[in-house]
PDB file of C-alpha atoms and ligand atoms in Angstrom:
ATOM      1  CA  MET A 142      27.839  38.305  71.521  1.00 43.00           C
ATOM      2  CA  SER A 143      24.473  37.044  71.244  1.00 42.00           C
ATOM      3  CA  ASP A 144      22.793  40.064  72.444  1.00 54.00           C
ATOM      4  CA  ASP A 145      24.036  41.981  69.373  1.00 61.00           C
ATOM      5  CA  ILE A 146      22.127  39.827  66.989  1.00 63.00           C
ATOM      6  CA  GLY A 147      19.269  41.591  65.441  1.00 75.00           C
ATOM      7  CA  GLN A 148      20.505  44.908  66.541  1.00 93.00           C
ATOM      8  CA  PRO A 149      20.827  47.477  63.652  1.00 98.00           C
ATOM      9  CA  VAL A 150      24.190  49.302  63.466  1.00 98.00           C
ATOM     10  CA  LEU A 151      24.121  52.467  61.281  1.00 98.00           C
ATOM     11  CA  ASP A 152      27.002  54.458  60.023  1.00 98.00           C
ATOM     12  CA  ASP A 153      25.256  57.915  59.325  1.00 98.00           C
ATOM     13  CA  HIS A 154      27.880  59.344  56.854  1.00 98.00           C
ATOM     14  CA  LEU A 155      30.612  57.771  54.968  1.00 97.00           C
ATOM     15  CA  HIS A 156      31.900  57.644  51.277  1.00 96.00           C
ATOM     16  CA  LEU A 157      32.648  54.586  49.134  1.00 96.00           C
ATOM     17  CA  ASP A 158      34.854  54.799  45.994  1.00 94.00           C
ATOM     18  CA  PRO A 159      35.048  51.261  44.251  1.00 91.00           C
ATOM     19  CA  GLU A 160      37.260  52.685  41.468  1.00 91.00           C
ATOM     20  CA  ARG A 161      40.020  54.171  43.625  1.00 91.00           C
ATOM     21  CA  GLY A 162      39.436  53.274  47.182  1.00 93.00           C
ATOM     22  CA  ARG A 163      38.470  49.956  49.024  1.00 94.00           C
ATOM     23  CA  GLY A 164      34.787  50.017  47.987  1.00 96.00           C
ATOM     24  CA  MET A 165      33.151  46.865  48.771  1.00 98.00           C
ATOM     25  CA  ASP A 166      35.862  45.619  50.902  1.00 97.00           C
ATOM     26  CA  ALA A 167      35.157  48.390  53.178  1.00 97.00           C
ATOM     27  CA  VAL A 168      31.340  47.408  53.278  1.00 98.00           C
ATOM     28  CA  ASP A 169      32.504  43.841  54.101  1.00 98.00           C
ATOM     29  CA  ASP A 170      34.746  44.945  56.841  1.00 98.00           C
ATOM     30  CA  PHE A 171      31.873  47.136  58.346  1.00 98.00           C
ATOM     31  CA  ALA A 172      29.430  44.016  58.164  1.00 98.00           C
ATOM     32  CA  ARG A 173      31.925  41.597  59.484  1.00 98.00           C
ATOM     33  CA  LEU A 174      31.983  43.572  62.687  1.00 97.00           C
ATOM     34  CA  GLY A 175      28.254  43.753  63.004  1.00 97.00           C
ATOM     35  CA  GLY A 176      27.407  46.826  60.858  1.00 98.00           C
ATOM     36  CA  THR A 177      24.038  46.411  59.156  1.00 98.00           C
ATOM     37  CA  HIS A 178      23.055  49.951  57.680  1.00 98.00           C
ATOM     38  CA  LEU A 179      24.988  52.687  55.804  1.00 98.00           C
ATOM     39  CA  LEU A 180      24.130  56.191  54.628  1.00 98.00           C
ATOM     40  CA  VAL A 181      26.478  56.727  51.610  1.00 98.00           C
ATOM     41  CA  VAL A 182      27.231  60.221  50.514  1.00 98.00           C
ATOM     42  CA  ASN A 183      28.465  61.272  47.202  1.00 96.00           C
ATOM     43  CA  LYS A 184      31.854  62.228  46.919  1.00 90.00           C
ATOM     44  CA  PRO A 185      32.676  65.758  46.048  1.00 86.00           C
ATOM     45  CA  SER A 186      32.129  66.162  42.293  1.00 84.00           C
ATOM     46  CA  TRP A 187      35.587  67.269  41.577  1.00 84.00           C
ATOM     47  CA  HIS A 188      36.987  64.166  43.454  1.00 83.00           C
ATOM     48  CA  LEU A 189      35.336  62.262  40.670  1.00 80.00           C
ATOM     49  CA  GLY A 190      36.919  64.391  37.997  1.00 81.00           C
ATOM     50  CA  VAL A 191      33.716  66.382  37.326  1.00 82.00           C
ATOM     51  CA  GLU A 192      34.073  70.082  36.936  1.00 88.00           C
ATOM     52  CA  ALA A 193      30.514  71.082  36.981  1.00 90.00           C
ATOM     53  CA  ASP A 194      29.244  74.054  34.704  1.00 92.00           C
ATOM     54  CA  ASP A 195      25.734  72.932  34.574  1.00 95.00           C
ATOM     55  CA  PRO A 196      23.588  71.417  37.316  1.00 96.00           C
ATOM     56  CA  ASP A 197      23.178  68.348  35.244  1.00 96.00           C
ATOM     57  CA  ASP A 198      26.837  67.762  35.534  1.00 95.00           C
ATOM     58  CA  PHE A 199      26.181  66.512  39.056  1.00 95.00           C
ATOM     59  CA  ARG A 200      24.305  63.672  37.833  1.00 96.00           C
ATOM     60  CA  ALA A 201      27.482  61.528  37.221  1.00 93.00           C
ATOM     61  CA  ALA A 202      28.466  61.676  40.840  1.00 93.00           C
ATOM     62  CA  PHE A 203      24.806  60.911  41.933  1.00 96.00           C
ATOM     63  CA  GLU A 204      24.510  58.039  39.540  1.00 96.00           C
ATOM     64  CA  THR A 205      27.802  56.552  40.677  1.00 95.00           C
ATOM     65  CA  THR A 206      26.634  56.799  44.435  1.00 97.00           C
ATOM     66  CA  LEU A 207      23.408  55.058  43.553  1.00 98.00           C
ATOM     67  CA  ASP A 208      25.378  52.068  42.059  1.00 98.00           C
ATOM     68  CA  VAL A 209      27.651  51.833  44.776  1.00 97.00           C
ATOM     69  CA  VAL A 210      24.537  51.743  47.356  1.00 98.00           C
ATOM     70  CA  ALA A 211      22.946  49.065  45.265  1.00 98.00           C
ATOM     71  CA  ASP A 212      26.118  46.914  45.650  1.00 98.00           C
ATOM     72  CA  ALA A 213      26.524  47.778  49.134  1.00 98.00           C
ATOM     73  CA  SER A 214      22.931  46.745  50.067  1.00 98.00           C
ATOM     74  CA  ASP A 215      23.625  43.382  48.536  1.00 98.00           C
ATOM     75  CA  ARG A 216      26.397  42.651  51.142  1.00 98.00           C
ATOM     76  CA  LEU A 217      24.657  44.042  54.286  1.00 98.00           C
ATOM     77  CA  GLU A 218      22.202  42.296  56.711  1.00 98.00           C
ATOM     78  CA  GLY A 219      20.250  45.446  56.489  1.00 98.00           C
ATOM     79  CA  ARG A 220      20.799  47.920  53.483  1.00 98.00           C
ATOM     80  CA  ALA A 221      22.332  51.162  52.371  1.00 98.00           C
ATOM     81  CA  TRP A 222      20.672  54.440  51.312  1.00 98.00           C
ATOM     82  CA  PRO A 223      22.063  57.272  49.174  1.00 98.00           C
ATOM     83  CA  VAL A 224      22.475  60.754  50.495  1.00 98.00           C
ATOM     84  CA  LEU A 225      23.029  63.311  47.660  1.00 98.00           C
ATOM     85  CA  GLY A 226      24.172  66.805  47.460  1.00 98.00           C
ATOM     86  CA  VAL A 227      26.728  69.318  46.628  1.00 97.00           C
ATOM     87  CA  HIS A 228      29.810  69.698  48.747  1.00 96.00           C
ATOM     88  CA  PRO A 229      30.034  73.372  50.337  1.00 97.00           C
ATOM     89  CA  GLY A 230      33.732  73.456  49.587  1.00 96.00           C
ATOM     90  CA  LEU A 231      32.833  73.531  46.018  1.00 96.00           C
ATOM     91  CA  VAL A 232      32.081  77.383  46.330  1.00 97.00           C
ATOM     92  CA  SER A 233      35.921  77.979  46.782  1.00 96.00           C
ATOM     93  CA  ARG A 234      36.805  75.894  43.877  1.00 95.00           C
ATOM     94  CA  LEU A 235      34.392  77.846  41.739  1.00 96.00           C
ATOM     95  CA  VAL A 236      35.204  81.277  42.865  1.00 97.00           C
ATOM     96  CA  ASP A 237      38.930  81.128  43.641  1.00 96.00           C
ATOM     97  CA  ASP A 238      39.921  78.714  40.760  1.00 95.00           C
ATOM     98  CA  ARG A 239      37.316  78.723  37.948  1.00 95.00           C
ATOM     99  CA  GLY A 240      36.323  82.508  37.952  1.00 95.00           C
ATOM    100  CA  PHE A 241      32.774  82.282  38.986  1.00 97.00           C
ATOM    101  CA  ASP A 242      31.399  85.157  41.041  1.00 97.00           C
ATOM    102  CA  PRO A 243      29.565  84.100  44.390  1.00 98.00           C
ATOM    103  CA  ALA A 244      26.044  84.761  42.872  1.00 98.00           C
ATOM    104  CA  GLU A 245      27.133  82.263  39.777  1.00 97.00           C
ATOM    105  CA  ALA A 246      28.442  79.824  42.315  1.00 97.00           C
ATOM    106  CA  ARG A 247      25.402  79.993  44.273  1.00 98.00           C
ATOM    107  CA  GLU A 248      23.213  79.407  41.294  1.00 98.00           C
ATOM    108  CA  LEU A 249      25.056  76.409  40.208  1.00 97.00           C
ATOM    109  CA  MET A 250      25.213  74.793  43.638  1.00 98.00           C
ATOM    110  CA  ALA A 251      21.514  75.463  44.222  1.00 98.00           C
ATOM    111  CA  GLY A 252      20.869  74.020  40.926  1.00 98.00           C
ATOM    112  CA  GLY A 253      22.914  70.937  41.753  1.00 98.00           C
ATOM    113  CA  LEU A 254      20.748  70.413  44.776  1.00 98.00           C
ATOM    114  CA  GLU A 255      17.622  70.749  42.748  1.00 98.00           C
ATOM    115  CA  VAL A 256      18.962  67.790  40.700  1.00 98.00           C
ATOM    116  CA  ALA A 257      19.665  65.858  43.810  1.00 98.00           C
ATOM    117  CA  ALA A 258      16.101  66.496  45.010  1.00 98.00           C
ATOM    118  CA  GLU A 259      14.717  64.910  41.874  1.00 98.00           C
ATOM    119  CA  TYR A 260      16.433  61.620  43.022  1.00 98.00           C
ATOM    120  CA  VAL A 261      14.752  62.090  46.421  1.00 98.00           C
ATOM    121  CA  ALA A 262      11.368  62.773  44.779  1.00 98.00           C
ATOM    122  CA  ASP A 263      11.449  59.517  42.842  1.00 97.00           C
ATOM    123  CA  GLY A 264      12.410  57.519  45.903  1.00 98.00           C
ATOM    124  CA  ARG A 265      16.105  56.768  44.666  1.00 98.00           C
ATOM    125  CA  ALA A 266      17.862  58.938  47.287  1.00 98.00           C
ATOM    126  CA  LEU A 267      16.993  59.230  51.034  1.00 98.00           C
ATOM    127  CA  ALA A 268      18.183  62.670  51.948  1.00 98.00           C
ATOM    128  CA  LEU A 269      20.085  65.857  50.717  1.00 98.00           C
ATOM    129  CA  LYS A 270      23.463  67.051  51.619  1.00 98.00           C
ATOM    130  CA  SER A 271      24.549  70.695  51.876  1.00 98.00           C
ATOM    131  CA  GLY A 272      26.134  73.222  54.304  1.00 98.00           C
ATOM    132  CA  ARG A 273      28.900  75.929  54.252  1.00 97.00           C
ATOM    133  CA  PRO A 274      32.590  76.158  54.374  1.00 97.00           C
ATOM    134  CA  HIS A 275      34.211  75.110  57.584  1.00 96.00           C
ATOM    135  CA  TYR A 276      37.093  77.713  57.010  1.00 96.00           C
ATOM    136  CA  GLU A 277      37.172  81.413  56.758  1.00 96.00           C
ATOM    137  CA  VAL A 278      35.727  82.980  53.492  1.00 97.00           C
ATOM    138  CA  ALA A 279      34.811  86.310  52.129  1.00 97.00           C
ATOM    139  CA  ASP A 280      31.502  87.841  53.256  1.00 98.00           C
ATOM    140  CA  ALA A 281      30.081  87.471  49.773  1.00 97.00           C
ATOM    141  CA  VAL A 282      31.099  83.592  49.595  1.00 98.00           C
ATOM    142  CA  TRP A 283      29.704  83.021  53.059  1.00 98.00           C
ATOM    143  CA  ASP A 284      26.394  84.669  52.236  1.00 98.00           C
ATOM    144  CA  ALA A 285      26.268  82.722  48.933  1.00 98.00           C
ATOM    145  CA  SER A 286      26.783  79.377  50.859  1.00 98.00           C
ATOM    146  CA  ASN A 287      24.022  80.351  53.583  1.00 98.00           C
ATOM    147  CA  ALA A 288      21.751  80.942  50.630  1.00 98.00           C
ATOM    148  CA  VAL A 289      22.440  77.507  49.012  1.00 98.00           C
ATOM    149  CA  MET A 290      22.174  75.769  52.406  1.00 98.00           C
ATOM    150  CA  ARG A 291      18.667  77.640  52.793  1.00 98.00           C
ATOM    151  CA  ARG A 292      17.581  76.488  49.444  1.00 98.00           C
ATOM    152  CA  ALA A 293      18.545  72.818  50.486  1.00 98.00           C
ATOM    153  CA  PHE A 294      16.013  73.392  53.477  1.00 98.00           C
ATOM    154  CA  GLU A 295      13.331  74.504  51.062  1.00 98.00           C
ATOM    155  CA  LEU A 296      13.849  71.297  48.935  1.00 98.00           C
ATOM    156  CA  GLY A 297      14.011  69.145  52.172  1.00 98.00           C
ATOM    157  CA  ALA A 298      10.672  70.595  53.133  1.00 98.00           C
ATOM    158  CA  ASP A 299       9.292  70.285  49.473  1.00 98.00           C
ATOM    159  CA  HIS A 300      10.267  66.598  49.358  1.00 98.00           C
ATOM    160  CA  ASP A 301       9.735  65.679  53.084  1.00 98.00           C
ATOM    161  CA  CYS A 302      13.377  64.596  53.500  1.00 98.00           C
ATOM    162  CA  ALA A 303      16.189  65.295  55.987  1.00 98.00           C
ATOM    163  CA  VAL A 304      19.272  67.462  55.074  1.00 98.00           C
ATOM    164  CA  GLN A 305      22.827  66.578  56.324  1.00 98.00           C
ATOM    165  CA  LEU A 306      25.147  69.565  56.765  1.00 98.00           C
ATOM    166  CA  HIS A 307      28.957  70.063  56.568  1.00 97.00           C
ATOM    167  CA  THR A 308      29.646  73.209  58.498  1.00 97.00           C
ATOM    168  CA  GLU A 309      32.168  74.950  60.522  1.00 97.00           C
ATOM    169  CA  ALA A 310      32.957  73.129  63.977  1.00 96.00           C
ATOM    170  CA  SER A 311      30.226  74.366  66.244  1.00 96.00           C
ATOM    171  CA  GLU A 312      28.057  73.602  69.395  1.00 96.00           C
ATOM    172  CA  ASP A 313      25.436  76.006  68.732  1.00 97.00           C
ATOM    173  CA  LEU A 314      23.833  75.959  65.273  1.00 98.00           C
ATOM    174  CA  ARG A 315      20.359  77.186  66.452  1.00 98.00           C
ATOM    175  CA  GLU A 316      20.511  80.196  63.761  1.00 98.00           C
ATOM    176  CA  VAL A 317      20.750  77.501  61.007  1.00 98.00           C
ATOM    177  CA  ALA A 318      18.015  75.298  62.690  1.00 98.00           C
ATOM    178  CA  ALA A 319      15.747  78.496  62.669  1.00 98.00           C
ATOM    179  CA  TRP A 320      16.439  78.860  58.825  1.00 98.00           C
ATOM    180  CA  ALA A 321      15.252  75.221  58.462  1.00 98.00           C
ATOM    181  CA  ASP A 322      12.086  76.006  60.534  1.00 98.00           C
ATOM    182  CA  ASP A 323      11.537  79.054  58.320  1.00 98.00           C
ATOM    183  CA  ALA A 324      11.616  76.897  55.173  1.00 98.00           C
ATOM    184  CA  GLY A 325       9.131  74.495  56.593  1.00 98.00           C
ATOM    185  CA  LEU A 326      11.506  71.808  57.478  1.00 98.00           C
ATOM    186  CA  GLU A 327      11.549  70.627  61.128  1.00 98.00           C
ATOM    187  CA  PRO A 328      14.950  71.389  62.562  1.00 98.00           C
ATOM    188  CA  HIS A 329      15.586  67.848  63.945  1.00 98.00           C
ATOM    189  CA  ARG A 330      15.558  66.621  60.287  1.00 98.00           C
ATOM    190  CA  VAL A 331      18.736  68.814  59.857  1.00 98.00           C
ATOM    191  CA  VAL A 332      21.969  66.588  60.674  1.00 98.00           C
ATOM    192  CA  LYS A 333      25.224  68.128  61.355  1.00 98.00           C
ATOM    193  CA  HIS A 334      27.703  65.618  59.970  1.00 97.00           C
ATOM    194  CA  TYR A 335      31.236  65.596  61.773  1.00 96.00           C
ATOM    195  CA  ALA A 336      29.674  66.753  64.994  1.00 97.00           C
ATOM    196  CA  ALA A 337      31.226  66.650  68.408  1.00 96.00           C
ATOM    197  CA  GLY A 338      29.149  65.190  71.423  1.00 95.00           C
ATOM    198  CA  ARG A 339      27.080  68.335  72.132  1.00 95.00           C
ATOM    199  CA  LEU A 340      25.106  70.667  69.674  1.00 97.00           C
ATOM    200  CA  ALA A 341      22.210  72.936  70.240  1.00 97.00           C
ATOM    201  CA  GLY A 342      19.896  73.124  66.954  1.00 98.00           C
ATOM    202  CA  PRO A 343      20.291  70.206  64.464  1.00 98.00           C
ATOM    203  CA  THR A 344      20.615  66.626  65.224  1.00 98.00           C
ATOM    204  CA  PRO A 345      24.440  65.865  65.631  1.00 98.00           C
ATOM    205  CA  SER A 346      25.883  63.022  63.656  1.00 98.00           C
ATOM    206  CA  VAL A 347      28.838  62.329  66.124  1.00 98.00           C
ATOM    207  CA  MET A 348      32.085  61.254  65.020  1.00 97.00           C
ATOM    208  CA  CYS A 349      33.320  58.040  66.612  1.00 96.00           C
ATOM    209  CA  ASP A 350      35.658  59.715  69.064  1.00 96.00           C
ATOM    210  CA  LYS A 351      35.055  57.913  72.565  1.00 97.00           C
ATOM    211  CA  ASP A 352      34.978  61.140  74.459  1.00 97.00           C
ATOM    212  CA  ASP A 353      32.561  62.678  72.292  1.00 98.00           C
ATOM    213  CA  LEU A 354      30.304  59.751  72.247  1.00 98.00           C
ATOM    214  CA  LEU A 355      30.393  59.450  76.055  1.00 98.00           C
ATOM    215  CA  THR A 356      29.379  63.439  75.990  1.00 98.00           C
ATOM    216  CA  ALA A 357      26.683  62.516  73.646  1.00 98.00           C
ATOM    217  CA  CYS A 358      25.259  59.792  75.750  1.00 97.00           C
ATOM    218  CA  ALA A 359      25.500  61.905  78.807  1.00 97.00           C
ATOM    219  CA  ALA A 360      23.558  64.812  77.119  1.00 95.00           C
ATOM    220  CA  GLY A 361      20.626  62.466  76.807  1.00 94.00           C
ATOM    221  CA  GLU A 362      19.645  64.258  73.445  1.00 97.00           C
ATOM    222  CA  PRO A 363      19.199  62.315  70.259  1.00 98.00           C
ATOM    223  CA  PHE A 364      22.328  61.596  68.097  1.00 98.00           C
ATOM    224  CA  LEU A 365      23.599  59.649  65.335  1.00 98.00           C
ATOM    225  CA  MET A 366      27.100  58.001  64.857  1.00 98.00           C
ATOM    226  CA  GLU A 367      29.341  58.270  61.883  1.00 98.00           C
ATOM    227  CA  THR A 368      32.821  57.861  60.660  1.00 97.00           C
ATOM    228  CA  ASP A 369      32.930  60.121  57.645  1.00 95.00           C
ATOM    229  CA  PHE A 370      35.094  57.405  56.062  1.00 95.00           C
ATOM    230  CA  VAL A 371      36.390  58.862  52.752  1.00 92.00           C
ATOM    231  CA  ASP A 372      37.645  55.905  50.976  1.00 93.00           C
ATOM    232  CA  ASP A 373      40.613  57.832  49.486  1.00 88.00           C
ATOM    233  CA  PRO A 374      43.914  56.051  48.889  1.00 84.00           C
ATOM    234  CA  ASP A 375      45.690  59.417  48.794  1.00 84.00           C
ATOM    235  CA  ARG A 376      44.491  60.279  52.445  1.00 80.00           C
ATOM    236  CA  PRO A 377      45.207  56.976  54.459  1.00 70.00           C
ATOM    237  CA  GLY A 378      44.561  57.547  58.068  1.00 67.00           C
ATOM    238  CA  ALA A 379      42.745  60.870  57.435  1.00 67.00           C
ATOM    239  CA  VAL A 380      39.664  59.511  58.818  1.00 76.00           C
ATOM    240  CA  MET A 381      38.138  56.719  60.781  1.00 92.00           C
ATOM    241  CA  GLY A 382      37.922  53.428  59.034  1.00 95.00           C
ATOM    242  CA  PRO A 383      34.754  51.514  58.384  1.00 96.00           C
ATOM    243  CA  LYS A 384      34.879  49.184  61.325  1.00 97.00           C
ATOM    244  CA  THR A 385      34.838  52.073  63.782  1.00 98.00           C
ATOM    245  CA  VAL A 386      30.941  52.452  64.348  1.00 98.00           C
ATOM    246  CA  PRO A 387      30.396  48.804  65.057  1.00 98.00           C
ATOM    247  CA  ARG A 388      33.383  48.799  67.562  1.00 98.00           C
ATOM    248  CA  ARG A 389      32.272  51.755  69.243  1.00 98.00           C
ATOM    249  CA  VAL A 390      28.626  50.087  69.423  1.00 98.00           C
ATOM    250  CA  ARG A 391      29.957  47.216  71.058  1.00 97.00           C
ATOM    251  CA  TRP A 392      32.151  49.513  73.463  1.00 98.00           C
ATOM    252  CA  LEU A 393      29.171  51.760  74.372  1.00 98.00           C
ATOM    253  CA  ARG A 394      27.131  48.520  75.308  1.00 97.00           C
ATOM    254  CA  GLU A 395      29.687  47.329  77.451  1.00 97.00           C
ATOM    255  CA  GLU A 396      29.850  50.750  79.155  1.00 97.00           C
ATOM    256  CA  GLY A 397      26.219  50.588  79.950  1.00 97.00           C
ATOM    257  CA  HIS A 398      24.838  52.837  77.112  1.00 97.00           C
ATOM    258  CA  ALA A 399      22.538  50.353  75.425  1.00 97.00           C
ATOM    259  CA  GLU A 400      19.622  52.868  75.573  1.00 97.00           C
ATOM    260  CA  ALA A 401      21.746  55.375  73.756  1.00 98.00           C
ATOM    261  CA  VAL A 402      22.931  52.876  71.203  1.00 98.00           C
ATOM    262  CA  ARG A 403      19.154  51.950  70.477  1.00 98.00           C
ATOM    263  CA  GLY A 404      18.379  55.681  70.157  1.00 98.00           C
ATOM    264  CA  ALA A 405      21.458  56.259  67.615  1.00 98.00           C
ATOM    265  CA  HIS A 406      20.554  53.214  65.484  1.00 98.00           C
ATOM    266  CA  VAL A 407      16.891  52.783  65.787  1.00 98.00           C
ATOM    267  CA  ASP A 408      14.821  55.660  67.260  1.00 98.00           C
ATOM    268  CA  THR A 409      16.562  58.893  65.764  1.00 98.00           C
ATOM    269  CA  PRO A 410      17.326  57.453  62.293  1.00 98.00           C
ATOM    270  CA  GLU A 411      13.430  56.778  62.283  1.00 98.00           C
ATOM    271  CA  ARG A 412      12.657  60.297  63.475  1.00 98.00           C
ATOM    272  CA  VAL A 413      15.075  62.044  61.417  1.00 98.00           C
ATOM    273  CA  TYR A 414      15.069  60.005  58.076  1.00 98.00           C
ATOM    274  CA  GLY A 415      11.869  58.047  58.379  1.00 98.00           C
ATOM    275  CA  ILE A 416      13.844  54.732  58.029  1.00 98.00           C
ATOM    276  CA  ASP A 417      13.023  51.439  59.703  1.00 98.00           C
ATOM    277  CA  THR A 418      16.342  49.891  60.647  1.00 98.00           C
ATOM    278  CA  VAL A 419      14.960  46.880  62.618  1.00 97.00           C
ATOM    279  CA  GLY A 420      12.363  46.125  59.843  1.00 97.00           C
ATOM    280  CA  THR A 421      14.820  46.216  57.100  1.00 97.00           C
ATOM    281  CA  LEU A 422      17.121  43.575  58.834  1.00 96.00           C
ATOM    282  CA  GLY A 423      17.524  40.142  57.387  1.00 84.00           C
TER     283      GLY A 423
HETATM  284 ZN1   ZN B 169      31.839  63.259  54.305  1.00 82.97          ZN
END
């Protein structure tokens, strides 16, 4: 459709694994359907065979993501950017399986975020990724996770970058947004990935479920769109495929939500990440 030309289409959160998954084929699928920009989040370190003992051990996962982003950018009309961090589920792996106490886990994970922030500081990464478990954990593990997330907010404030969060399902994360504010990071620069259509506090990155997208459009508040494509051959069908954001964008336009689409792919990415999705096209 001619009115799609020159319109950016951003998937705000996905993973790419050229070694084991579809890698650049997934990027090509996204681009063929009209997708133009990607935020590529590093896979959890242990999925890459890294059992971190030292913050520097996260570098391998980060470097892999930078390589993937460079290759993806070559294939897109726009470009890709890396989002680097430490998956909050690591805390359970460390405490339950590897004999760390919660304080030691906190220290390692915060250290990993500090390494990720170095990449932001030198311009190689766009944003940080943190959060807390989406499942029940012991109080000490929950407290350690919140401390790690608050460290991510401090680093976001220090380096003037957004922080993507993985959290429990929730429509009210105002307390978390207030922690960001306390750390000096504007709450709208905190992004809840895997969000439903409605969220108080951070900016929601809405999964491309049609009902959730309609809810987000009706709310009239800023939102982003994502698939959380995991690119894992062991989990086929676990998530949405890479074509989903461009397909939903087309559908939303047909449903009369062109203005919300522009918000999710131009204005809100600018406001949250400081990226220019129009100026980086072509
Ligand atoms: Zn993800």
